[in-house]
PDB file of C-alpha atoms in Angstrom:
ATOM      1  CA  MET A 179      -7.069  23.239   7.381  1.00  0.00           C
ATOM      2  CA  PRO A 180      -3.099  21.862   7.420  1.00  0.00           C
ATOM      3  CA  ARG A 181      -1.119  22.858  10.160  1.00  0.00           C
ATOM      4  CA  TYR A 182       2.051  24.816   9.408  1.00  0.00           C
ATOM      5  CA  GLU A 183       5.165  26.668  11.439  1.00  0.00           C
ATOM      6  CA  LEU A 184       6.696  29.640  10.715  1.00  0.00           C
ATOM      7  CA  ALA A 185      10.588  29.055  12.023  1.00  0.00           C
ATOM      8  CA  LEU A 186      11.030  33.061  11.993  1.00  0.00           C
ATOM      9  CA  ILE A 187      14.682  34.617  12.421  1.00  0.00           C
ATOM     10  CA  LEU A 188      14.487  37.912  13.547  1.00  0.00           C
ATOM     11  CA  LYS A 189      17.087  40.614  13.337  1.00  0.00           C
ATOM     12  CA  THR A 190      18.648  41.085  16.935  1.00  0.00           C
ATOM     13  CA  MET A 191      17.145  44.418  18.160  1.00  0.00           C
ATOM     14  CA  GLN A 192      15.843  45.903  21.156  1.00  0.00           C
ATOM     15  CA  ARG A 193      12.673  44.713  22.877  1.00  0.00           C
ATOM     16  CA  PRO A 194      10.025  46.979  21.702  1.00  0.00           C
ATOM     17  CA  GLU A 195      10.856  47.045  17.806  1.00  0.00           C
ATOM     18  CA  THR A 196      11.337  42.706  18.381  1.00  0.00           C
ATOM     19  CA  ALA A 197       7.720  43.216  19.991  1.00  0.00           C
ATOM     20  CA  ALA A 198       6.671  45.306  17.179  1.00  0.00           C
ATOM     21  CA  ALA A 199       7.869  43.173  14.482  1.00  0.00           C
ATOM     22  CA  LEU A 200       6.503  40.227  15.735  1.00  0.00           C
ATOM     23  CA  ARG A 201       3.406  42.026  16.128  1.00  0.00           C
ATOM     24  CA  ARG A 202       3.342  43.133  12.322  1.00  0.00           C
ATOM     25  CA  THR A 203       4.079  39.298  11.533  1.00  0.00           C
ATOM     26  CA  VAL A 204       1.027  38.100  13.495  1.00  0.00           C
ATOM     27  CA  GLU A 205      -1.473  40.643  11.980  1.00  0.00           C
ATOM     28  CA  THR A 206      -0.090  39.870   8.574  1.00  0.00           C
ATOM     29  CA  LEU A 207      -1.199  36.329   9.272  1.00  0.00           C
ATOM     30  CA  MET A 208      -4.312  36.998  10.459  1.00  0.00           C
ATOM     31  CA  GLU A 209      -5.028  39.697   6.980  1.00  0.00           C
ATOM     32  CA  ARG A 210      -4.488  36.680   4.945  1.00  0.00           C
ATOM     33  CA  GLY A 211      -6.668  34.462   7.132  1.00  0.00           C
ATOM     34  CA  ALA A 212      -4.587  32.279   9.096  1.00  0.00           C
ATOM     35  CA  VAL A 213      -4.889  31.370  12.737  1.00  0.00           C
ATOM     36  CA  VAL A 214      -2.398  31.562  14.713  1.00  0.00           C
ATOM     37  CA  ARG A 215      -1.794  28.873  17.514  1.00  0.00           C
ATOM     38  CA  ASN A 216       1.119  29.799  19.493  1.00  0.00           C
ATOM     39  CA  LEU A 217       4.452  31.870  19.480  1.00  0.00           C
ATOM     40  CA  GLU A 218       7.355  30.270  21.012  1.00  0.00           C
ATOM     41  CA  ASN A 219      10.563  31.944  21.605  1.00  0.00           C
ATOM     42  CA  LEU A 220      13.836  29.999  20.804  1.00  0.00           C
ATOM     43  CA  GLY A 221      16.224  32.732  22.157  1.00  0.00           C
ATOM     44  CA  GLU A 222      18.805  35.195  20.865  1.00  0.00           C
ATOM     45  CA  LYS A 223      21.171  32.582  19.253  1.00  0.00           C
ATOM     46  CA  LEU A 224      24.767  33.098  17.377  1.00  0.00           C
ATOM     47  CA  LEU A 225      23.547  32.059  13.758  1.00  0.00           C
ATOM     48  CA  PRO A 226      25.094  29.127  12.197  1.00  0.00           C
ATOM     49  CA  TYR A 227      26.698  31.113   9.737  1.00  0.00           C
ATOM     50  CA  LYS A 228      27.039  35.053   8.613  1.00  0.00           C
ATOM     51  CA  ILE A 229      23.659  35.814   6.685  1.00  0.00           C
ATOM     52  CA  SER A 230      23.779  38.716   4.556  1.00  0.00           C
ATOM     53  CA  LYS A 231      19.959  40.207   3.936  1.00  0.00           C
ATOM     54  CA  HIS A 232      18.824  43.661   3.008  1.00  0.00           C
ATOM     55  CA  ASN A 233      22.148  44.929   2.581  1.00  0.00           C
ATOM     56  CA  GLN A 234      23.303  43.940   6.246  1.00  0.00           C
ATOM     57  CA  LYS A 235      25.510  40.886   7.766  1.00  0.00           C
ATOM     58  CA  HIS A 236      24.086  39.349  10.126  1.00  0.00           C
ATOM     59  CA  VAL A 237      25.652  37.111  12.949  1.00  0.00           C
ATOM     60  CA  THR A 238      23.048  36.623  15.783  1.00  0.00           C
ATOM     61  CA  GLY A 239      19.535  36.291  15.395  1.00  0.00           C
ATOM     62  CA  ALA A 240      16.368  35.705  17.631  1.00  0.00           C
ATOM     63  CA  TYR A 241      14.769  32.540  16.640  1.00  0.00           C
ATOM     64  CA  PHE A 242      10.749  32.721  17.094  1.00  0.00           C
ATOM     65  CA  LEU A 243       8.776  29.752  16.573  1.00  0.00           C
ATOM     66  CA  LEU A 244       4.755  30.234  15.280  1.00  0.00           C
ATOM     67  CA  ASP A 245       2.104  27.620  14.400  1.00  0.00           C
ATOM     68  CA  PHE A 246      -0.738  28.616  12.824  1.00  0.00           C
ATOM     69  CA  TYR A 247      -3.581  27.118  10.358  1.00  0.00           C
ATOM     70  CA  SER A 248      -4.093  28.688   6.982  1.00  0.00           C
ATOM     71  CA  PRO A 249      -5.587  27.756   3.496  1.00  0.00           C
ATOM     72  CA  PRO A 250      -1.830  26.673   1.438  1.00  0.00           C
ATOM     73  CA  ASN A 251      -2.687  29.266  -1.764  1.00  0.00           C
ATOM     74  CA  ILE A 252      -1.449  32.165   0.864  1.00  0.00           C
ATOM     75  CA  ILE A 253       1.700  30.640   1.726  1.00  0.00           C
ATOM     76  CA  ILE A 254       3.290  32.081  -1.300  1.00  0.00           C
ATOM     77  CA  GLY A 255       2.335  35.504  -0.741  1.00  0.00           C
ATOM     78  CA  LEU A 256       3.354  35.352   3.116  1.00  0.00           C
ATOM     79  CA  LEU A 257       6.610  34.139   2.321  1.00  0.00           C
ATOM     80  CA  ASP A 258       7.100  37.001  -0.285  1.00  0.00           C
ATOM     81  CA  HIS A 259       5.792  39.677   2.193  1.00  0.00           C
ATOM     82  CA  LEU A 260       8.231  38.205   4.544  1.00  0.00           C
ATOM     83  CA  HIS A 261      11.397  38.088   2.212  1.00  0.00           C
ATOM     84  CA  ARG A 262      10.703  41.623   1.682  1.00  0.00           C
ATOM     85  CA  ASP A 263      10.260  42.739   5.392  1.00  0.00           C
ATOM     86  CA  VAL A 264      13.485  44.332   6.701  1.00  0.00           C
ATOM     87  CA  ASP A 265      13.462  42.775  10.286  1.00  0.00           C
ATOM     88  CA  VAL A 266      13.111  39.442   9.095  1.00  0.00           C
ATOM     89  CA  VAL A 267      16.678  37.567   8.300  1.00  0.00           C
ATOM     90  CA  ARG A 268      15.102  34.362   7.067  1.00  0.00           C
ATOM     91  CA  PRO A 269      11.696  33.093   7.062  1.00  0.00           C
ATOM     92  CA  THR A 270      10.478  29.490   6.531  1.00  0.00           C
ATOM     93  CA  VAL A 271       7.545  27.935   6.741  1.00  0.00           C
ATOM     94  CA  LEU A 272       7.100  24.198   7.107  1.00  0.00           C
ATOM     95  CA  LYS A 273       3.976  21.861   7.166  1.00  0.00           C
ATOM     96  CA  LYS A 274       3.306  19.886  10.510  1.00  0.00           C
ATOM     97  CA  ASP A 275       2.814  16.501  10.258  1.00  0.00           C
ATOM     98  CA  GLU A 276      -0.347  15.250  12.146  1.00  0.00           C
ATOM     99  CA  PRO A 277       0.398  13.536  15.345  1.00  0.00           C
ATOM    100  CA  GLY A 278      -0.512   9.949  14.219  1.00  0.00           C
ATOM    101  CA  SER A 279       1.572   7.366  15.779  1.00  0.00           C
ATOM    102  CA  ALA A 280       2.934   7.282  19.421  1.00  0.00           C
ATOM    103  CA  VAL A 281       5.940   5.182  18.350  1.00  0.00           C
ATOM    104  CA  GLY A 282       7.328   7.924  16.223  1.00  0.00           C
ATOM    105  CA  GLY A 283       6.501  10.581  18.636  1.00  0.00           C
ATOM    106  CA  SER A 284       7.974   9.203  21.626  1.00  0.00           C
ATOM    107  CA  CYS A 285      11.749   8.842  19.991  1.00  0.00           C
ATOM    108  CA  CYS A 286      11.983  12.686  19.197  1.00  0.00           C
ATOM    109  CA  GLY A 287      13.000  15.312  21.495  1.00  0.00           C
ATOM    110  CA  PRO A 288       9.988  17.216  23.771  1.00  0.00           C
TER     111      PRO A 288
ATOM    112  CA  MET B 226      20.155 -45.042 -71.984  1.00  0.00           C
ATOM    113  CA  PHE B 227      18.112 -48.448 -73.710  1.00  0.00           C
ATOM    114  CA  GLN B 228      16.573 -49.452 -70.772  1.00  0.00           C
ATOM    115  CA  VAL B 229      15.283 -53.452 -70.405  1.00  0.00           C
ATOM    116  CA  THR B 230      11.478 -53.535 -69.735  1.00  0.00           C
ATOM    117  CA  CYS B 231      10.268 -55.546 -66.987  1.00  0.00           C
ATOM    118  CA  GLY B 232       6.731 -56.871 -66.348  1.00  0.00           C
ATOM    119  CA  ARG B 233       5.280 -54.324 -65.154  1.00  0.00           C
ATOM    120  CA  SER B 234       5.311 -51.542 -67.899  1.00  0.00           C
ATOM    121  CA  VAL B 235       2.990 -51.420 -70.739  1.00  0.00           C
ATOM    122  CA  GLN B 236       5.603 -52.927 -73.677  1.00  0.00           C
ATOM    123  CA  ALA B 237       6.060 -56.431 -71.965  1.00  0.00           C
ATOM    124  CA  ALA B 238       2.746 -57.300 -73.739  1.00  0.00           C
ATOM    125  CA  ARG B 239       4.175 -56.242 -77.097  1.00  0.00           C
ATOM    126  CA  LEU B 240       7.309 -58.429 -75.902  1.00  0.00           C
ATOM    127  CA  LEU B 241       4.960 -61.630 -75.278  1.00  0.00           C
ATOM    128  CA  SER B 242       3.434 -61.048 -78.645  1.00  0.00           C
ATOM    129  CA  PRO B 243       5.409 -58.738 -80.901  1.00  0.00           C
ATOM    130  CA  ARG B 244       4.192 -57.595 -84.070  1.00  0.00           C
ATOM    131  CA  CYS B 245       7.043 -56.323 -85.763  1.00  0.00           C
ATOM    132  CA  ALA B 246      10.301 -58.317 -84.995  1.00  0.00           C
ATOM    133  CA  VAL B 247      12.557 -55.339 -83.559  1.00  0.00           C
ATOM    134  CA  LEU B 248      11.853 -52.693 -80.687  1.00  0.00           C
ATOM    135  CA  VAL B 249      13.923 -49.778 -80.715  1.00  0.00           C
ATOM    136  CA  GLU B 250      13.209 -47.953 -77.435  1.00  0.00           C
ATOM    137  CA  ALA B 251      14.887 -45.129 -76.099  1.00  0.00           C
ATOM    138  CA  VAL B 252      14.831 -44.010 -72.535  1.00  0.00           C
ATOM    139  CA  ARG B 253      16.869 -40.740 -71.727  1.00  0.00           C
ATOM    140  CA  GLY B 254      19.609 -41.554 -69.439  1.00  0.00           C
ATOM    141  CA  ARG B 255      22.904 -39.343 -69.502  1.00  0.00           C
ATOM    142  CA  LYS B 256      22.216 -37.785 -73.391  1.00  0.00           C
ATOM    143  CA  SER B 257      19.682 -35.722 -74.342  1.00  0.00           C
ATOM    144  CA  ARG B 258      17.477 -35.860 -77.345  1.00  0.00           C
ATOM    145  CA  THR B 259      19.828 -33.638 -79.315  1.00  0.00           C
ATOM    146  CA  ASP B 260      22.656 -35.430 -78.713  1.00  0.00           C
ATOM    147  CA  PRO B 261      23.794 -37.867 -81.344  1.00  0.00           C
ATOM    148  CA  VAL B 262      23.815 -41.482 -80.831  1.00  0.00           C
ATOM    149  CA  ALA B 263      27.385 -42.931 -79.654  1.00  0.00           C
ATOM    150  CA  LYS B 264      29.535 -44.390 -82.490  1.00  0.00           C
ATOM    151  CA  SER B 265      29.697 -47.523 -80.934  1.00  0.00           C
ATOM    152  CA  LYS B 266      25.965 -48.046 -81.231  1.00  0.00           C
ATOM    153  CA  VAL B 267      25.515 -46.355 -84.840  1.00  0.00           C
ATOM    154  CA  GLY B 268      22.872 -49.082 -86.593  1.00  0.00           C
ATOM    155  CA  ARG B 269      22.257 -51.032 -83.617  1.00  0.00           C
ATOM    156  CA  ILE B 270      19.224 -53.038 -83.809  1.00  0.00           C
ATOM    157  CA  LYS B 271      17.588 -54.363 -80.825  1.00  0.00           C
ATOM    158  CA  VAL B 272      16.668 -58.273 -81.167  1.00  0.00           C
ATOM    159  CA  PRO B 273      14.602 -59.809 -78.872  1.00  0.00           C
ATOM    160  CA  PRO B 274      15.487 -63.103 -77.297  1.00  0.00           C
ATOM    161  CA  PRO B 275      14.732 -66.490 -79.896  1.00  0.00           C
ATOM    162  CA  VAL B 276      11.463 -67.823 -79.213  1.00  0.00           C
ATOM    163  CA  ASP B 277      11.207 -71.637 -78.790  1.00  0.00           C
ATOM    164  CA  PRO B 278       7.483 -72.450 -80.494  1.00  0.00           C
ATOM    165  CA  GLU B 279       6.621 -75.929 -78.233  1.00  0.00           C
ATOM    166  CA  GLU B 280       7.711 -73.986 -75.131  1.00  0.00           C
ATOM    167  CA  MET B 281       5.695 -70.465 -76.150  1.00  0.00           C
ATOM    168  CA  VAL B 282       2.573 -73.102 -76.935  1.00  0.00           C
ATOM    169  CA  ALA B 283       3.075 -75.163 -73.523  1.00  0.00           C
ATOM    170  CA  LEU B 284       3.618 -71.940 -71.532  1.00  0.00           C
ATOM    171  CA  ASN B 285       0.704 -70.272 -73.414  1.00  0.00           C
ATOM    172  CA  GLU B 286      -1.514 -73.381 -72.055  1.00  0.00           C
ATOM    173  CA  ARG B 287      -0.357 -73.202 -68.737  1.00  0.00           C
ATOM    174  CA  TYR B 288      -0.925 -69.480 -68.317  1.00  0.00           C
ATOM    175  CA  SER B 289      -4.239 -69.540 -69.503  1.00  0.00           C
ATOM    176  CA  GLU B 290      -5.028 -72.525 -66.949  1.00  0.00           C
ATOM    177  CA  TYR B 291      -3.064 -70.722 -64.029  1.00  0.00           C
ATOM    178  CA  GLN B 292      -4.603 -67.291 -65.208  1.00  0.00           C
ATOM    179  CA  LEU B 293      -8.573 -68.716 -65.089  1.00  0.00           C
ATOM    180  CA  ILE B 294      -7.972 -70.370 -61.718  1.00  0.00           C
ATOM    181  CA  MET B 295      -6.463 -67.391 -60.454  1.00  0.00           C
ATOM    182  CA  ARG B 296      -9.418 -64.904 -62.046  1.00  0.00           C
ATOM    183  CA  ALA B 297     -12.132 -67.411 -60.364  1.00  0.00           C
ATOM    184  CA  LEU B 298     -10.560 -67.476 -57.135  1.00  0.00           C
ATOM    185  CA  ARG B 299      -9.829 -64.005 -56.726  1.00  0.00           C
ATOM    186  CA  LEU B 300     -13.663 -63.243 -58.123  1.00  0.00           C
ATOM    187  CA  GLU B 301     -14.899 -66.241 -55.359  1.00  0.00           C
ATOM    188  CA  PHE B 302     -13.256 -64.349 -52.585  1.00  0.00           C
ATOM    189  CA  LYS B 303     -14.666 -60.512 -54.052  1.00  0.00           C
ATOM    190  CA  GLU B 304     -17.798 -61.981 -54.020  1.00  0.00           C
ATOM    191  CA  GLU B 305     -17.818 -63.162 -50.424  1.00  0.00           C
ATOM    192  CA  VAL B 306     -16.831 -60.000 -49.143  1.00  0.00           C
ATOM    193  CA  LEU B 307     -19.718 -58.793 -51.310  1.00  0.00           C
ATOM    194  CA  ARG B 308     -21.895 -61.049 -49.373  1.00  0.00           C
ATOM    195  CA  ARG B 309     -20.860 -60.478 -45.814  1.00  0.00           C
ATOM    196  CA  LYS B 310     -21.214 -57.159 -46.042  1.00  0.00           C
ATOM    197  CA  TYR B 311     -24.579 -57.088 -47.856  1.00  0.00           C
ATOM    198  CA  GLU B 312     -25.281 -59.395 -44.886  1.00  0.00           C
ATOM    199  CA  GLU B 313     -24.315 -56.952 -42.558  1.00  0.00           C
ATOM    200  CA  GLU B 314     -26.228 -54.232 -43.873  1.00  0.00           C
ATOM    201  CA  ILE B 315     -29.530 -55.348 -44.856  1.00  0.00           C
ATOM    202  CA  GLY B 316     -29.581 -59.270 -44.032  1.00  0.00           C
ATOM    203  CA  SER B 317     -30.483 -60.962 -40.523  1.00  0.00           C
ATOM    204  CA  LEU B 318     -27.748 -59.696 -38.725  1.00  0.00           C
ATOM    205  CA  ALA B 319     -28.615 -56.121 -39.408  1.00  0.00           C
ATOM    206  CA  ALA B 320     -32.376 -56.677 -37.529  1.00  0.00           C
ATOM    207  CA  GLU B 321     -30.740 -58.403 -34.824  1.00  0.00           C
ATOM    208  CA  LYS B 322     -27.944 -55.627 -34.196  1.00  0.00           C
ATOM    209  CA  ALA B 323     -30.206 -52.879 -34.613  1.00  0.00           C
ATOM    210  CA  VAL B 324     -32.283 -54.261 -31.983  1.00  0.00           C
ATOM    211  CA  GLN B 325     -29.253 -54.396 -29.649  1.00  0.00           C
ATOM    212  CA  GLU B 326     -28.251 -51.201 -30.273  1.00  0.00           C
ATOM    213  CA  GLU B 327     -31.442 -49.793 -29.420  1.00  0.00           C
ATOM    214  CA  GLU B 328     -31.633 -51.640 -25.965  1.00  0.00           C
ATOM    215  CA  GLU B 329     -28.159 -50.399 -25.269  1.00  0.00           C
ATOM    216  CA  HIS B 330     -29.228 -46.519 -26.416  1.00  0.00           C
ATOM    217  CA  ARG B 331     -32.175 -46.929 -24.306  1.00  0.00           C
ATOM    218  CA  ILE B 332     -30.352 -48.280 -20.836  1.00  0.00           C
ATOM    219  CA  LEU B 333     -28.000 -45.357 -21.426  1.00  0.00           C
ATOM    220  CA  MET B 334     -30.149 -42.750 -21.728  1.00  0.00           C
ATOM    221  CA  ALA B 335     -31.814 -43.742 -18.707  1.00  0.00           C
ATOM    222  CA  TRP B 336     -28.219 -43.963 -16.784  1.00  0.00           C
ATOM    223  CA  ASN B 337     -27.969 -40.591 -17.899  1.00  0.00           C
ATOM    224  CA  ASN B 338     -30.602 -39.210 -17.032  1.00  0.00           C
ATOM    225  CA  GLN B 339     -30.507 -41.117 -13.348  1.00  0.00           C
ATOM    226  CA  GLU B 340     -26.884 -39.360 -13.330  1.00  0.00           C
ATOM    227  CA  ASN B 341     -28.119 -35.546 -14.209  1.00  0.00           C
ATOM    228  CA  GLN B 342     -30.919 -35.900 -11.400  1.00  0.00           C
ATOM    229  CA  ARG B 343     -28.138 -37.081  -8.797  1.00  0.00           C
ATOM    230  CA  LEU B 344     -26.027 -34.105  -9.818  1.00  0.00           C
ATOM    231  CA  LEU B 345     -28.935 -32.169 -10.268  1.00  0.00           C
ATOM    232  CA  GLN B 346     -29.605 -32.388  -6.309  1.00  0.00           C
ATOM    233  CA  ILE B 347     -26.343 -31.899  -5.456  1.00  0.00           C
ATOM    234  CA  ARG B 348     -25.811 -28.708  -7.294  1.00  0.00           C
ATOM    235  CA  VAL B 349     -29.004 -27.356  -5.827  1.00  0.00           C
ATOM    236  CA  LEU B 350     -27.812 -28.189  -2.539  1.00  0.00           C
ATOM    237  CA  ARG B 351     -24.621 -26.356  -2.963  1.00  0.00           C
ATOM    238  CA  ILE B 352     -26.157 -23.441  -4.406  1.00  0.00           C
ATOM    239  CA  GLN B 353     -28.254 -22.956  -1.492  1.00  0.00           C
ATOM    240  CA  LYS B 354     -25.332 -23.293   0.619  1.00  0.00           C
ATOM    241  CA  GLU B 355     -23.419 -20.651  -1.356  1.00  0.00           C
ATOM    242  CA  GLN B 356     -26.182 -18.470  -1.205  1.00  0.00           C
ATOM    243  CA  GLU B 357     -26.718 -18.500   2.545  1.00  0.00           C
ATOM    244  CA  GLU B 358     -23.252 -18.115   2.879  1.00  0.00           C
ATOM    245  CA  ALA B 359     -23.401 -15.138   0.560  1.00  0.00           C
ATOM    246  CA  GLU B 360     -26.170 -13.521   2.596  1.00  0.00           C
ATOM    247  CA  ARG B 361     -24.567 -14.143   5.967  1.00  0.00           C
ATOM    248  CA  LYS B 362     -21.250 -12.423   4.396  1.00  0.00           C
ATOM    249  CA  GLN B 363     -23.110  -9.414   3.263  1.00  0.00           C
ATOM    250  CA  LEU B 364     -24.845  -9.012   6.507  1.00  0.00           C
ATOM    251  CA  GLU B 365     -21.727  -9.326   8.459  1.00  0.00           C
ATOM    252  CA  ALA B 366     -20.114  -6.692   5.991  1.00  0.00           C
ATOM    253  CA  ALA B 367     -23.076  -4.299   6.714  1.00  0.00           C
ATOM    254  CA  VAL B 368     -22.640  -4.683  10.441  1.00  0.00           C
ATOM    255  CA  GLN B 369     -18.671  -4.081  10.030  1.00  0.00           C
ATOM    256  CA  ARG B 370     -19.566  -1.023   8.028  1.00  0.00           C
ATOM    257  CA  GLU B 371     -22.076   0.507  10.637  1.00  0.00           C
ATOM    258  CA  GLN B 372     -19.576  -0.266  13.532  1.00  0.00           C
ATOM    259  CA  GLU B 373     -16.491   1.321  11.237  1.00  0.00           C
ATOM    260  CA  GLN B 374     -18.570   4.699  10.531  1.00  0.00           C
ATOM    261  CA  GLN B 375     -20.040   4.819  14.006  1.00  0.00           C
ATOM    262  CA  GLU B 376     -15.898   4.552  14.906  1.00  0.00           C
ATOM    263  CA  HIS B 377     -15.188   7.194  12.581  1.00  0.00           C
ATOM    264  CA  ILE B 378     -17.634   9.656  13.480  1.00  0.00           C
ATOM    265  CA  LYS B 379     -16.782   9.237  17.124  1.00  0.00           C
ATOM    266  CA  GLU B 380     -13.234   9.809  16.518  1.00  0.00           C
ATOM    267  CA  LYS B 381     -14.309  13.049  14.268  1.00  0.00           C
ATOM    268  CA  GLU B 382     -15.886  14.038  17.437  1.00  0.00           C
ATOM    269  CA  ARG B 383     -13.210  13.552  19.905  1.00  0.00           C
ATOM    270  CA  GLU B 384     -10.919  15.929  17.297  1.00  0.00           C
ATOM    271  CA  ILE B 385     -13.399  18.698  17.342  1.00  0.00           C
ATOM    272  CA  LEU B 386     -13.972  18.445  20.967  1.00  0.00           C
ATOM    273  CA  GLN B 387      -9.649  18.548  21.250  1.00  0.00           C
ATOM    274  CA  LEU B 388      -9.897  21.051  18.843  1.00  0.00           C
ATOM    275  CA  GLN B 389     -12.389  23.281  20.764  1.00  0.00           C
ATOM    276  CA  GLU B 390     -10.161  22.966  23.671  1.00  0.00           C
ATOM    277  CA  ASP B 391      -6.976  23.648  22.177  1.00  0.00           C
ATOM    278  CA  ALA B 392      -9.055  26.743  20.510  1.00  0.00           C
ATOM    279  CA  LYS B 393      -8.878  28.677  23.562  1.00  0.00           C
ATOM    280  CA  ASN B 394      -5.699  28.610  23.758  1.00  0.00           C
ATOM    281  CA  PHE B 395      -5.080  30.415  20.095  1.00  0.00           C
ATOM    282  CA  ILE B 396      -3.427  33.821  19.758  1.00  0.00           C
ATOM    283  CA  THR B 397      -5.889  36.700  19.090  1.00  0.00           C
ATOM    284  CA  LEU B 398      -5.581  40.305  18.332  1.00  0.00           C
ATOM    285  CA  GLU B 399      -6.672  41.155  22.536  1.00  0.00           C
ATOM    286  CA  ASN B 400      -4.120  38.709  23.625  1.00  0.00           C
ATOM    287  CA  LEU B 401      -1.563  39.474  21.162  1.00  0.00           C
ATOM    288  CA  ASP B 402       0.589  41.897  22.637  1.00  0.00           C
ATOM    289  CA  GLN B 403      -0.195  39.614  26.145  1.00  0.00           C
ATOM    290  CA  ARG B 404       1.281  36.955  24.086  1.00  0.00           C
ATOM    291  CA  ILE B 405       4.505  38.436  22.430  1.00  0.00           C
ATOM    292  CA  GLU B 406       5.479  39.493  25.980  1.00  0.00           C
ATOM    293  CA  GLU B 407       5.200  36.509  27.380  1.00  0.00           C
ATOM    294  CA  ALA B 408       7.197  34.685  24.612  1.00  0.00           C
ATOM    295  CA  LEU B 409       9.706  37.003  24.697  1.00  0.00           C
ATOM    296  CA  ASP B 410       9.922  36.597  28.205  1.00  0.00           C
ATOM    297  CA  ASN B 411      10.459  32.623  28.603  1.00  0.00           C
ATOM    298  CA  PRO B 412      12.790  31.489  25.644  1.00  0.00           C
ATOM    299  CA  LYS B 413      12.061  27.821  24.959  1.00  0.00           C
ATOM    300  CA  ASN B 414      14.708  25.454  24.642  1.00  0.00           C
ATOM    301  CA  TYR B 415      14.061  22.146  22.796  1.00  0.00           C
ATOM    302  CA  ASN B 416      18.129  20.954  22.756  1.00  0.00           C
ATOM    303  CA  PHE B 417      18.866  17.774  24.874  1.00  0.00           C
ATOM    304  CA  ALA B 418      21.587  15.705  25.005  1.00  0.00           C
ATOM    305  CA  ILE B 419      21.552  11.955  25.105  1.00  0.00           C
ATOM    306  CA  ASP B 420      24.417   9.138  25.743  1.00  0.00           C
ATOM    307  CA  LYS B 421      24.493   5.401  24.587  1.00  0.00           C
ATOM    308  CA  GLN B 422      22.974   4.315  27.717  1.00  0.00           C
ATOM    309  CA  GLY B 423      19.984   6.257  26.712  1.00  0.00           C
ATOM    310  CA  ARG B 424      20.214   8.832  29.489  1.00  0.00           C
ATOM    311  CA  VAL B 425      18.573  12.056  28.212  1.00  0.00           C
ATOM    312  CA  VAL B 426      19.574  15.492  29.605  1.00  0.00           C
ATOM    313  CA  LYS B 427      17.243  18.074  28.866  1.00  0.00           C
ATOM    314  CA  GLN B 428      18.915  20.923  30.613  1.00  0.00           C
ATOM    315  CA  THR B 429      21.384  22.386  28.164  1.00  0.00           C
ATOM    316  CA  VAL B 430      23.028  25.946  28.124  1.00  0.00           C
ATOM    317  CA  GLN B 431      21.313  28.754  25.841  1.00  0.00           C
ATOM    318  CA  GLN B 432      23.614  30.700  23.779  1.00  0.00           C
TER     319      GLN B 432
END
């Protein structure tokens, strides 16, 4: 199965609400047959520009990184679902490259 | 318009012994057949040059002698040519030539056969070598493929083991809450700074 990365920007909320939103997302993923590998928090940061979503203007957002394995056919449905979620400001699914060359890997970040 | 007939044309015979005194002959020049004769030429009668009888007699005698001799010579030569041709094809020369040709043919055929034999030997050797070469290559290729397959299998096995190891760290429904709490407690920062000398600074201020 190919490996994807969900770069999720959540609304700035209190901790229990954020936790609930994350839990909801992960459960949605698992329902659709994905295998979640890791969840990382990139912190609550100032958004590069003001984003309006679900009739709200956001200035800051909580960035999360979620990598998972999934079949490609569910991605569209998943994105659709995430766009409809009120707490999600911007969902982005990217493909993860298989780690092949050592040359390419050492010149980037951590 | 009126062409002077030279020796080669048919009219030459008529000139030498003319039946009628005059000969009117027209050859189409500038004018077509329907054009009238020119005013200066109306009533013109062509008169052949006058003949001297003694001269004519002498000439005729000499000509007849000359032509006789020439004809004889020509016939002699023709006969010689024919005889030579005959000799060549059917006469004495022919048999000798046939024998010679036979001999030559035999020699050439023998030489040809020898050449063929020689080349056959060479060819057989070459083909044998090539076959051996091909077999060897095939074996090598087979061995190579085997090796590659083995490598491949080992690679895949390694990957599987790696993945099995990683699988222990995946998020499941049980450790979901725990992992969420963990993630929220430890924000990770991927930013870094680098200068022209290549010094990397991983510790940056998180906003």
